[in-house]
Short mmCIF file of C-alpha atoms and ligand atoms in Angstrom, two decimals:
data_model
loop_
_atom_site.label_atom_id
_atom_site.label_comp_id
_atom_site.label_asym_id
_atom_site.label_seq_id
_atom_site.Cartn_x
_atom_site.Cartn_y
_atom_site.Cartn_z
CA UNK A 6 -39.40 213.23 -60.68
CA UNK A 7 -39.36 213.26 -57.14
CA UNK A 8 -36.31 212.04 -54.85
CA UNK A 9 -32.76 212.54 -55.04
CA UNK A 10 -30.61 215.55 -54.01
CA UNK A 11 -27.42 213.89 -54.22
CA UNK A 12 -25.30 212.40 -51.58
CA UNK A 13 -22.98 214.78 -49.93
CA UNK A 14 -19.10 214.43 -50.42
CA UNK A 15 -16.53 216.37 -49.30
CA UNK A 16 -13.70 217.55 -51.76
CA UNK A 17 -11.50 215.18 -49.34
CA UNK A 18 -13.86 212.41 -50.19
CA UNK A 19 -14.08 213.09 -54.01
CA UNK A 20 -10.64 213.42 -54.13
CA UNK A 21 -9.96 209.99 -52.30
CA UNK A 22 -12.63 208.25 -54.51
CA UNK A 23 -11.25 209.38 -58.06
CA UNK A 24 -7.66 209.37 -56.86
CA UNK A 25 -7.25 213.08 -57.62
CA UNK A 26 -5.33 215.93 -56.54
CA UNK A 27 -7.15 218.35 -54.32
CA UNK A 28 -6.43 222.21 -54.38
CA UNK A 29 -8.84 223.72 -52.22
CA UNK A 30 -10.35 223.18 -48.77
CA UNK A 31 -10.78 219.52 -48.34
CA UNK A 32 -13.69 220.02 -45.80
CA UNK A 33 -15.96 221.84 -48.31
CA UNK A 34 -18.93 219.97 -49.58
CA UNK A 35 -20.71 218.85 -52.38
CA UNK A 36 -24.28 218.86 -52.02
CA UNK A 37 -25.70 219.76 -55.61
CA UNK A 38 -25.72 218.08 -58.64
CA UNK A 39 -22.61 217.49 -60.65
CA UNK A 40 -22.88 219.10 -63.85
CA UNK A 41 -20.84 219.07 -67.17
CA UNK A 42 -22.79 222.05 -68.68
CA UNK A 43 -21.40 225.28 -66.95
CA UNK A 44 -25.22 226.59 -67.85
CA UNK A 45 -26.42 224.10 -65.69
CA UNK A 46 -24.20 224.70 -62.58
CA UNK A 47 -25.74 225.92 -59.18
CA UNK A 48 -24.74 226.57 -55.84
CA UNK A 49 -23.66 223.58 -53.98
CA UNK A 50 -22.66 221.55 -57.29
CA UNK A 51 -19.73 220.14 -58.73
CA UNK A 52 -18.75 221.19 -62.15
CA UNK A 53 -17.00 218.58 -64.04
CA UNK A 54 -14.66 219.78 -67.18
CA UNK A 55 -15.00 217.48 -70.40
CA UNK A 56 -13.59 218.48 -73.43
CA UNK A 57 -16.09 218.03 -76.09
CA UNK A 58 -15.84 218.33 -79.84
CA UNK A 59 -16.65 222.03 -80.22
CA UNK A 60 -15.79 223.27 -76.63
CA UNK A 61 -13.67 222.44 -73.84
CA UNK A 62 -15.38 222.46 -70.45
CA UNK A 63 -12.02 223.90 -68.97
CA UNK A 64 -12.93 227.14 -70.48
CA UNK A 65 -16.31 227.30 -68.75
CA UNK A 66 -15.16 226.49 -65.28
CA UNK A 67 -15.25 229.99 -64.14
CA UNK A 68 -18.63 230.32 -65.08
CA UNK A 69 -19.49 227.26 -63.36
CA UNK A 70 -17.64 228.68 -60.06
CA UNK A 71 -19.40 232.05 -60.60
CA UNK A 72 -22.77 230.09 -60.67
CA UNK A 73 -21.97 228.32 -57.38
CA UNK A 74 -20.50 225.70 -58.24
CA UNK A 75 -17.94 224.63 -54.94
CA UNK A 76 -15.57 222.88 -57.07
CA UNK A 77 -14.13 221.72 -60.63
CA UNK A 78 -13.29 218.19 -61.40
CA UNK A 79 -10.55 218.62 -64.02
CA UNK A 80 -7.65 217.34 -65.90
CA UNK A 81 -5.65 220.55 -65.57
CA UNK A 82 -5.75 223.76 -63.15
CA UNK A 83 -8.38 226.17 -64.07
CA UNK A 84 -7.76 229.59 -63.37
CA UNK A 85 -10.87 231.79 -62.54
CA UNK A 86 -10.42 235.57 -62.00
CA UNK A 87 -7.87 236.56 -59.16
CA UNK A 88 -7.96 233.14 -57.44
CA UNK A 89 -7.85 229.60 -58.66
CA UNK A 90 -10.93 227.71 -58.61
CA UNK A 91 -11.20 224.86 -55.95
CA UNK A 92 -10.37 221.91 -58.39
CA UNK A 93 -9.69 218.24 -58.09
CA UNK A 94 -7.08 217.35 -60.84
CA UNK A 95 -7.61 213.88 -62.38
CA UNK A 96 -6.22 211.83 -65.41
CA UNK A 97 -9.37 211.07 -66.94
CA UNK A 98 -12.52 213.10 -65.96
CA UNK A 99 -15.00 210.40 -67.53
CA UNK A 100 -13.31 207.69 -65.31
CA UNK A 101 -13.63 210.03 -62.13
CA UNK A 102 -17.47 210.32 -62.92
CA UNK A 103 -17.94 206.64 -63.10
CA UNK A 104 -15.94 206.35 -60.12
CA UNK A 105 -18.19 208.80 -58.15
CA UNK A 106 -21.18 207.24 -59.40
CA UNK A 107 -20.05 203.66 -58.51
CA UNK A 108 -19.18 205.13 -55.08
CA UNK A 109 -22.75 206.50 -54.99
CA UNK A 110 -24.36 203.11 -56.05
CA UNK A 111 -22.46 201.06 -53.04
CA UNK A 112 -23.65 203.61 -50.72
CA UNK A 113 -27.19 202.86 -51.71
CA UNK A 114 -27.85 199.31 -51.72
CA UNK A 115 -31.49 199.65 -51.66
CA UNK A 116 -31.75 201.18 -54.89
CA UNK A 117 -33.20 198.48 -57.81
CA UNK A 118 -31.38 199.61 -60.74
CA UNK A 119 -33.02 199.02 -64.47
CA UNK A 120 -30.70 199.66 -67.42
CA UNK A 121 -32.78 199.73 -70.93
CA UNK A 122 -30.90 199.15 -74.18
CA UNK A 123 -31.75 198.69 -77.60
CA UNK A 124 -31.52 200.49 -81.24
CA UNK A 125 -34.56 202.27 -80.80
CA UNK A 126 -37.01 203.47 -78.17
CA UNK A 127 -34.91 203.49 -75.23
CA UNK A 128 -35.75 207.00 -74.20
CA UNK A 129 -39.27 206.30 -74.81
CA UNK A 130 -39.32 202.97 -72.65
CA UNK A 131 -37.26 204.71 -70.19
CA UNK A 132 -39.83 207.43 -69.82
CA UNK A 133 -42.73 205.15 -69.71
CA UNK A 134 -41.08 202.94 -67.23
CA UNK A 135 -40.05 205.88 -64.75
CA UNK A 136 -43.38 206.95 -65.01
CA UNK A 137 -44.58 203.56 -63.64
CA UNK A 138 -41.66 203.34 -60.70
CA UNK A 139 -42.67 206.46 -59.64
CA UNK A 140 -46.11 204.98 -58.24
CA UNK A 141 -43.88 202.51 -56.15
CA UNK A 142 -41.26 205.11 -55.31
CA UNK A 143 -38.85 208.01 -55.66
CA UNK A 144 -37.47 207.26 -58.98
CA UNK A 145 -34.49 209.05 -60.72
CA UNK A 146 -34.30 208.79 -64.51
CA UNK A 147 -32.62 210.99 -66.78
CA UNK A 148 -33.93 213.89 -68.44
CA UNK A 149 -33.74 212.94 -72.40
CA UNK A 150 -31.26 210.70 -73.61
CA UNK A 151 -28.21 210.71 -71.25
CA UNK A 152 -27.17 207.42 -72.02
CA UNK A 153 -23.18 207.31 -72.49
CA UNK A 154 -20.25 207.67 -70.54
CA UNK A 155 -21.00 211.11 -69.05
CA UNK A 156 -24.87 210.91 -68.94
CA UNK A 157 -25.06 207.65 -67.53
CA UNK A 158 -22.97 208.55 -64.33
CA UNK A 159 -24.24 212.12 -64.17
CA UNK A 160 -27.91 210.45 -63.81
CA UNK A 161 -26.83 207.94 -61.21
CA UNK A 162 -24.88 210.63 -59.20
CA UNK A 163 -28.44 212.40 -58.39
CA UNK A 164 -29.67 209.78 -56.26
CA UNK A 165 -29.52 210.07 -52.91
CA UNK A 166 -30.98 207.91 -49.62
CA UNK A 167 -34.61 208.69 -50.61
CA UNK A 168 -34.20 207.25 -54.16
CA UNK A 169 -35.66 203.50 -54.41
CA UNK A 170 -35.37 203.47 -58.20
CA UNK A 171 -33.17 204.05 -60.97
CA UNK A 172 -34.19 203.67 -64.60
CA UNK A 173 -31.47 204.21 -66.87
CA UNK A 174 -30.44 204.28 -70.59
CA UNK A 175 -27.47 202.35 -72.10
CA UNK A 176 -26.23 203.24 -75.71
CA UNK A 177 -23.61 201.56 -77.27
CA UNK A 178 -21.48 202.99 -80.49
CA UNK A 179 -19.08 199.76 -80.49
CA UNK A 180 -18.68 196.67 -77.98
CA UNK A 181 -17.43 197.40 -74.65
CA UNK A 182 -19.57 200.56 -74.20
CA UNK A 183 -22.45 199.07 -72.43
CA UNK A 184 -20.58 196.78 -70.41
CA UNK A 185 -18.83 199.79 -69.09
CA UNK A 186 -21.73 201.27 -68.29
CA UNK A 187 -22.87 198.27 -66.18
CA UNK A 188 -20.01 198.49 -64.12
CA UNK A 189 -20.27 201.91 -63.35
CA UNK A 190 -24.15 200.93 -61.99
CA UNK A 191 -24.72 197.42 -62.43
CA UNK A 192 -28.43 196.90 -63.50
CA UNK A 193 -30.42 194.00 -61.86
CA UNK A 194 -33.06 194.61 -64.13
CA UNK A 195 -32.14 194.62 -68.22
CA UNK A 196 -34.50 195.58 -70.68
CA UNK A 197 -33.22 195.16 -74.42
CA UNK A 198 -35.82 196.35 -76.92
CA UNK A 199 -34.53 195.54 -80.42
CA UNK A 200 -31.23 195.19 -82.50
CA UNK A 201 -31.76 197.76 -85.48
CA UNK A 202 -29.67 199.80 -87.55
CA UNK A 203 -28.94 202.68 -85.40
CA UNK A 204 -25.11 203.08 -85.73
CA UNK A 205 -24.82 200.03 -87.88
CA UNK A 206 -21.93 201.16 -89.64
CA UNK A 207 -20.01 201.73 -86.76
CA UNK A 208 -20.54 198.26 -85.68
CA UNK A 209 -20.46 196.54 -89.22
CA UNK A 210 -23.57 194.58 -89.06
CA UNK A 211 -26.75 193.70 -87.06
CA UNK A 212 -25.16 190.79 -85.42
CA UNK A 213 -22.42 193.07 -84.18
CA UNK A 214 -25.13 195.21 -82.90
CA UNK A 215 -26.37 192.36 -81.03
CA UNK A 216 -23.09 191.25 -79.37
CA UNK A 217 -22.96 194.90 -77.79
CA UNK A 218 -26.64 195.15 -76.72
CA UNK A 219 -26.25 191.56 -75.47
CA UNK A 220 -23.51 192.94 -72.66
CA UNK A 221 -26.40 194.47 -70.75
CA UNK A 222 -28.24 190.98 -69.81
CA UNK A 223 -24.60 189.25 -69.75
CA UNK A 224 -23.57 191.86 -66.83
CA UNK A 225 -26.86 190.79 -64.91
CA UNK A 226 -26.67 188.65 -61.70
CA UNK A 227 -27.97 185.53 -61.06
CA UNK A 228 -30.98 186.84 -59.14
CA UNK A 229 -31.73 189.57 -61.64
CA UNK A 230 -34.38 189.82 -64.52
CA UNK A 231 -33.28 190.13 -68.24
CA UNK A 232 -36.65 191.42 -69.86
CA UNK A 233 -36.35 190.76 -73.57
CA UNK A 234 -38.26 191.27 -76.68
CA UNK A 235 -39.59 188.28 -77.97
CA UNK A 236 -40.56 189.57 -81.39
CA UNK A 237 -36.85 190.19 -82.23
CA UNK A 238 -35.02 186.87 -82.81
CA UNK A 239 -31.39 188.58 -82.10
CA UNK A 240 -33.20 190.06 -78.80
CA UNK A 241 -34.75 186.74 -77.90
CA UNK A 242 -31.42 184.94 -78.58
CA UNK A 243 -29.75 186.69 -75.73
CA UNK A 244 -31.26 184.43 -73.50
CA UNK A 245 -28.53 181.87 -73.89
CA UNK A 246 -26.09 184.78 -72.81
CA UNK A 247 -27.32 185.85 -69.22
CA UNK A 248 -27.29 184.07 -65.77
CA UNK A 249 -30.62 186.45 -64.98
CA UNK A 250 -33.98 184.91 -64.85
CA UNK A 251 -35.31 185.66 -68.86
CA UNK A 252 -38.80 187.63 -69.03
CA UNK A 253 -40.49 188.13 -72.32
CA UNK A 254 -42.84 190.40 -74.08
CA UNK A 255 -44.34 190.59 -77.42
CA UNK A 256 -47.26 191.64 -79.65
CA UNK A 257 -48.46 188.14 -80.71
CA UNK A 258 -49.99 189.04 -84.23
CA UNK A 259 -46.88 190.63 -85.59
CA UNK A 260 -45.46 188.39 -88.35
CA UNK A 261 -42.11 187.61 -86.85
CA UNK A 262 -43.35 186.98 -83.23
CA UNK A 263 -42.98 183.61 -81.22
CA UNK A 264 -46.41 182.59 -79.29
CA UNK A 265 -46.00 182.57 -75.61
CA UNK A 266 -44.40 185.78 -74.40
CA UNK A 267 -45.13 186.54 -70.75
CA UNK A 268 -46.23 190.04 -71.33
CA UNK A 269 -48.19 190.45 -74.18
CA UNK A 270 -50.61 193.30 -76.34
CA UNK A 271 -53.52 191.90 -77.77
CA UNK A 272 -56.32 193.85 -79.81
CA UNK A 273 -53.94 196.71 -80.79
CA UNK A 274 -55.56 199.51 -82.36
CA UNK A 275 -54.94 203.28 -83.56
CA UNK A 276 -56.82 206.16 -82.81
CA UNK A 277 -57.40 209.17 -85.34
CA UNK A 278 -54.08 210.51 -83.73
CA UNK A 279 -52.05 207.36 -84.22
CA UNK A 280 -52.16 206.29 -80.54
CA UNK A 281 -52.35 202.92 -79.69
CA UNK A 282 -54.91 201.23 -77.33
CA UNK A 283 -54.61 197.37 -76.49
CA UNK A 284 -55.05 194.98 -74.04
CA UNK A 285 -52.59 194.16 -71.70
CA UNK A 286 -52.01 190.43 -71.40
CA UNK A 287 -50.43 189.06 -68.07
CA UNK A 288 -49.91 186.11 -65.98
CA UNK A 289 -52.26 187.74 -63.66
CA UNK A 290 -54.59 188.69 -65.83
CA UNK A 291 -55.54 191.33 -68.29
CA UNK A 292 -56.26 195.07 -68.61
CA UNK A 293 -57.10 197.69 -71.23
CA UNK A 294 -54.47 200.47 -72.21
CA UNK A 295 -54.70 203.56 -74.06
CA UNK A 296 -51.51 205.17 -74.67
CA UNK A 297 -51.08 208.88 -74.93
CA UNK A 298 -47.86 208.67 -77.01
CA UNK A 299 -48.16 207.86 -80.96
CA UNK A 300 -47.03 205.33 -83.25
CA UNK A 301 -48.04 201.25 -83.24
CA UNK A 302 -43.97 200.77 -82.31
CA UNK A 303 -44.75 202.38 -78.89
CA UNK A 304 -46.40 199.33 -78.15
CA UNK A 305 -43.41 197.06 -77.67
CA UNK A 306 -41.77 199.64 -75.56
CA UNK A 307 -45.01 199.97 -73.18
CA UNK A 308 -44.77 196.30 -72.73
CA UNK A 309 -41.37 196.40 -71.73
CA UNK A 310 -41.93 199.08 -69.33
CA UNK A 311 -44.76 196.98 -67.98
CA UNK A 312 -42.93 193.70 -67.60
CA UNK A 313 -40.10 195.75 -65.90
CA UNK A 314 -42.65 197.62 -63.14
CA UNK A 315 -44.16 193.69 -62.81
CA UNK A 316 -41.13 192.61 -61.68
CA UNK A 317 -40.79 195.73 -59.46
CA UNK A 318 -43.98 194.79 -57.67
CA UNK A 319 -46.30 196.91 -59.45
CA UNK A 320 -49.96 195.56 -59.87
CA UNK A 321 -51.58 195.11 -63.18
CA UNK A 322 -54.11 197.93 -62.34
CA UNK A 323 -51.70 200.37 -61.76
CA UNK A 324 -49.41 199.19 -64.71
CA UNK A 325 -52.48 199.64 -66.86
CA UNK A 326 -53.40 203.06 -65.43
CA UNK A 327 -50.07 204.48 -65.23
CA UNK A 328 -49.52 203.45 -68.97
CA UNK A 329 -52.55 204.90 -70.21
CA UNK A 330 -51.69 208.26 -67.94
CA UNK A 331 -48.19 208.57 -69.26
CA UNK A 332 -46.79 211.50 -70.92
CA UNK A 333 -44.19 212.09 -73.43
CA UNK A 334 -41.27 213.61 -71.35
CA UNK A 335 -38.34 213.79 -73.75
CA UNK A 336 -39.22 216.10 -77.11
CA UNK A 337 -39.07 215.85 -80.89
CA UNK A 338 -40.03 212.15 -80.61
CA UNK A 339 -43.37 211.59 -82.41
CA UNK A 340 -44.86 214.88 -81.02
CA UNK A 341 -48.18 215.19 -83.06
CA UNK A 342 -49.62 218.80 -83.30
CA UNK A 343 -53.14 219.32 -84.76
CA UNK A 344 -53.22 222.90 -85.94
CA UNK A 345 -56.13 225.23 -85.79
CA UNK A 346 -57.00 225.03 -89.37
CA UNK A 347 -56.50 221.14 -89.64
CA UNK A 348 -53.19 220.55 -90.51
CA UNK A 349 -51.22 217.95 -88.16
CA UNK A 350 -47.78 218.21 -87.91
CA UNK A 351 -45.59 215.13 -86.59
CA UNK A 352 -42.48 216.53 -85.02
CA UNK A 353 -40.03 213.41 -84.77
CA UNK A 354 -37.06 215.32 -85.81
CA UNK A 355 -34.85 214.12 -82.73
CA UNK A 356 -33.17 211.29 -84.72
CA UNK A 357 -33.51 208.93 -87.32
CA UNK A 358 -32.76 205.22 -88.59
CA UNK A 359 -34.16 202.69 -90.91
CA UNK A 360 -36.62 201.38 -88.30
CA UNK A 361 -37.48 204.42 -86.75
CA UNK A 362 -38.36 206.17 -90.02
CA UNK A 363 -40.36 203.09 -91.26
CA UNK A 364 -42.56 203.32 -87.96
CA UNK A 365 -42.85 207.18 -88.73
CA UNK A 366 -43.86 206.31 -92.00
CA UNK A 367 -46.21 203.88 -90.73
CA UNK A 368 -47.66 206.52 -88.36
CA UNK A 369 -47.94 209.21 -91.04
CA UNK A 370 -49.89 206.87 -93.22
CA UNK A 371 -52.31 206.18 -90.60
CA UNK A 372 -52.95 209.82 -89.78
CA UNK A 373 -53.42 210.89 -92.93
CA UNK A 374 -56.11 208.60 -93.96
CA UNK A 375 -58.39 211.24 -94.76
CA UNK A 376 -55.96 213.75 -96.12
CA UNK A 377 -52.40 213.85 -98.18
CA UNK A 378 -49.39 213.19 -96.40
CA UNK A 379 -46.07 214.78 -96.73
CA UNK A 380 -42.65 213.59 -95.54
CA UNK A 381 -39.70 215.94 -94.98
CA UNK A 382 -37.10 213.40 -94.49
CA UNK A 383 -33.20 214.55 -93.58
CA UNK A 384 -30.55 211.60 -93.55
CA UNK A 385 -30.21 208.61 -91.44
CA UNK A 386 -26.56 209.26 -89.99
CA UNK A 387 -23.66 206.53 -89.18
CA UNK A 388 -24.91 203.95 -91.43
CA UNK A 389 -21.52 203.47 -92.71
CA UNK A 390 -21.62 201.13 -96.35
CA UNK A 391 -25.34 200.37 -96.01
CA UNK A 392 -26.36 204.13 -96.01
CA UNK A 393 -27.19 204.82 -99.73
CA UNK A 394 -29.16 201.54 -99.82
CA UNK A 395 -30.90 202.43 -96.70
CA UNK A 396 -31.84 205.73 -97.77
CA UNK A 397 -33.02 204.21 -101.36
CA UNK A 398 -35.28 201.62 -99.18
CA UNK A 399 -36.42 203.89 -97.05
CA UNK A 400 -37.59 206.13 -100.10
CA UNK A 401 -39.34 202.99 -101.75
CA UNK A 402 -41.05 202.62 -98.19
CA UNK A 403 -42.29 206.03 -98.61
CA UNK A 404 -43.69 205.90 -102.30
CA UNK A 405 -45.52 202.73 -101.22
CA UNK A 406 -47.09 204.52 -98.46
CA UNK A 407 -48.94 206.62 -100.96
CA UNK A 408 -47.68 209.99 -100.05
CA UNK A 409 -48.68 213.46 -101.58
CA UNK A 410 -44.88 214.70 -101.25
CA UNK A 411 -41.76 213.32 -100.03
CA UNK A 412 -38.94 215.86 -99.82
CA UNK A 413 -35.51 214.68 -98.86
CA UNK A 414 -33.37 217.34 -97.36
CA UNK A 415 -29.50 217.51 -97.92
CA UNK A 416 -27.20 215.43 -100.20
CA UNK A 417 -26.96 212.70 -97.99
CA UNK A 418 -30.76 212.11 -98.28
CA UNK A 419 -31.02 212.39 -101.73
CA UNK A 420 -31.10 208.63 -102.23
CA UNK A 421 -34.33 208.30 -100.64
CA UNK A 422 -35.96 209.95 -104.23
CA UNK A 423 -34.18 207.35 -106.18
CA UNK A 424 -35.66 204.80 -104.39
CA UNK A 425 -39.01 206.36 -104.42
CA UNK A 426 -39.03 206.51 -108.19
CA UNK A 427 -38.60 202.69 -108.03
CA UNK A 428 -41.91 202.56 -107.34
CA UNK A 429 -43.74 203.25 -110.75
CA UNK A 430 -47.33 203.63 -109.78
CA UNK A 431 -46.31 206.44 -107.28
CA UNK A 432 -47.78 209.60 -108.62
CA UNK A 433 -46.70 212.01 -105.65
CA UNK A 434 -44.19 214.94 -105.73
CA UNK A 435 -40.52 214.40 -104.98
CA UNK A 436 -38.24 216.85 -104.37
CA UNK A 437 -34.57 217.16 -103.08
CA UNK A 438 -33.70 220.23 -101.30
CA UNK A 439 -30.40 221.73 -99.36
CA UNK A 440 -31.71 222.45 -96.30
CA UNK A 441 -34.46 222.68 -93.56
CA UNK A 442 -35.63 226.61 -95.10
CA UNK A 443 -35.95 225.25 -98.53
CA UNK A 444 -38.18 222.40 -97.28
CA UNK A 445 -40.27 224.58 -95.43
CA UNK A 446 -41.10 226.90 -98.12
CA UNK A 447 -41.63 223.99 -100.70
CA UNK A 448 -44.42 222.39 -97.96
CA UNK A 449 -45.90 225.51 -96.08
CA UNK A 450 -47.94 227.23 -98.49
CA UNK A 451 -49.52 224.01 -100.00
CA UNK A 452 -50.89 222.79 -96.51
CA UNK A 453 -54.51 222.41 -96.59
CA UNK A 454 -56.82 221.09 -93.89
CA UNK A 455 -56.73 217.29 -93.19
CA UNK A 456 -53.10 217.02 -94.93
CA UNK A 457 -50.07 215.83 -92.26
CA UNK A 458 -46.45 216.39 -92.56
CA UNK A 459 -43.83 214.28 -90.88
CA UNK A 460 -40.37 215.96 -89.82
CA UNK A 461 -37.92 213.48 -89.23
CA UNK A 462 -34.11 213.59 -89.55
CA UNK A 463 -31.00 212.21 -87.59
CA UNK A 464 -29.81 214.99 -85.02
CA UNK A 465 -27.16 216.45 -87.32
CA UNK A 466 -29.72 217.58 -89.72
CA UNK A 467 -31.21 219.95 -87.36
CA UNK A 468 -35.27 219.56 -88.68
CA UNK A 469 -36.94 220.30 -85.55
CA UNK A 470 -36.84 223.99 -86.44
CA UNK A 471 -38.64 223.17 -89.63
CA UNK A 472 -41.28 221.26 -87.20
CA UNK A 473 -41.89 223.81 -84.99
CA UNK A 474 -42.43 226.26 -87.92
CA UNK A 475 -44.73 224.02 -89.53
CA UNK A 476 -46.76 223.56 -86.00
CA UNK A 477 -47.03 227.28 -85.49
CA UNK A 478 -47.96 227.43 -89.03
CA UNK A 479 -46.14 230.50 -89.79
CA UNK A 480 -46.62 231.03 -93.37
CA UNK A 481 -43.13 232.59 -94.26
N1 ATP B 521 -39.63 200.10 -81.06
C1 ATP B 521 -39.35 200.98 -81.89
N2 ATP B 521 -39.28 200.88 -83.04
C2 ATP B 521 -39.22 201.99 -84.14
N3 ATP B 521 -38.97 203.10 -83.70
C3 ATP B 521 -39.09 203.37 -82.52
C4 ATP B 521 -39.46 202.63 -81.47
N4 ATP B 521 -39.70 202.96 -80.23
C5 ATP B 521 -39.29 204.46 -80.88
N5 ATP B 521 -38.76 204.46 -82.05
C6 ATP B 521 -38.81 205.95 -82.71
O1 ATP B 521 -37.22 206.30 -82.60
C7 ATP B 521 -37.20 207.54 -82.41
C8 ATP B 521 -36.12 207.45 -80.95
O2 ATP B 521 -36.83 207.40 -80.05
P1 ATP B 521 -36.12 207.24 -78.58
O3 ATP B 521 -35.74 208.35 -78.54
O4 ATP B 521 -37.01 206.78 -77.40
O5 ATP B 521 -34.78 206.09 -78.80
P2 ATP B 521 -33.52 205.82 -78.41
O6 ATP B 521 -33.26 204.69 -78.25
O7 ATP B 521 -33.54 206.45 -76.89
O8 ATP B 521 -32.59 206.91 -79.13
P3 ATP B 521 -31.19 207.44 -79.23
O9 ATP B 521 -30.36 206.38 -79.51
O10 ATP B 521 -31.13 208.65 -80.03
O11 ATP B 521 -30.80 207.67 -77.53
C9 ATP B 521 -38.17 208.06 -82.06
O12 ATP B 521 -38.30 208.89 -83.48
C10 ATP B 521 -38.95 206.81 -82.25
O13 ATP B 521 -40.28 207.26 -82.57
MG1 MG B 522 -32.16 208.17 -76.24
#
């Protein structure tokens, strides 16, 4: 993505910044990336040992050192064969990463920091926005979805003196999370996409989700810019919670929209693969955009990216051209694959929540206009008390979309079928199956040219393998 080779730091500096205890050569210099995955360790880098749910990074420290890591940031001494690895011992590794990232931010005052949050579409928008800011100057943006207390500082730590733009993704699983990230690297530009049901179970409801997402605009300085979705009332209401100037984006012909968003899309239409085209309306004029990403739900994300790039000084023609040239950089989000035999597979297996499943089903319905539509749906995780009802509602929505087949994978997804049965007029086939392999068996052999299959679920369901097998057309 251009730019960024980290700011070199001695072990003495790192110990000073993190308040850690150094064991090793104080003059040794970290010149490479900070990583928490030992498989990504490379010469010159720093390995941060964090304890995850399944593994403890301390167990992989020796592998990281063998791969060339200069030192290990850890909470306890890490033995490597015959010697102790050079280490900086701290009480709390995420806090140490935060301190290091904050040091880098303070050392790079010329970097414009943009933060993107929302319930759905952060990564998509971040990838679009980065492909616009790259036209302005060297940009650092995370690969994929590095949006939490680990990924956020690790991304910031990739910046160096050549970096001009940091395009960051901020996630919240509870109150205070986004405020915490904003203290590590305070955005001057804050984008809020939407308030939806992702993790709603953990929050307690949409108003609590809105409180948490709004921490981003609360953290913006008075000379910052809050970029808000005018079509989402909970997002638009965040205008009252920020000292920053407010810029809005919206798609005016949507039912919930208010007129007059600064950045708008008009004449939205989808091509036969569901890729949106629209006219981008800005105060400077209008320009045609044809996206290479799939689904009408991408349009607000593209508008958000456009609004951000415009604030950073990119001209209208460059914005429209950049959006039209932008490709999907992160995998398994609405990947549309047309097989040689005329079957189309939509791999949207990266994650799922009620809004993104509806968006994907809308796209499926559009693509399947001339054929049959099948949906293989796993569960939507972390919905808490509304889980069952949400799955039923998705089933009803899917049945109304007139699918030929609806397959619910796993026990938690089974209520989808109960919801589908509420639609008496629906004549499609409904199946509840225990796992992805069974779903693949049920669908793969009956596909015909013109058919379209959507595969979507929360991460935990791991349905991407099903999607990839369908893409290959492996007739198992
Ligand atoms: N504006 C939107 N409305 C509804 N669904 C969307 C929107 N934008 C993207 N999606 C869908 O949401 C899913 C996740 O997209 P993406 O990875 O961009 O979101 P995210 O907010 O980064 O998710 P995560 O919380 O996992 O990081 C994909 O299925 C995508 O198609
Ligand atoms: Mg993401």
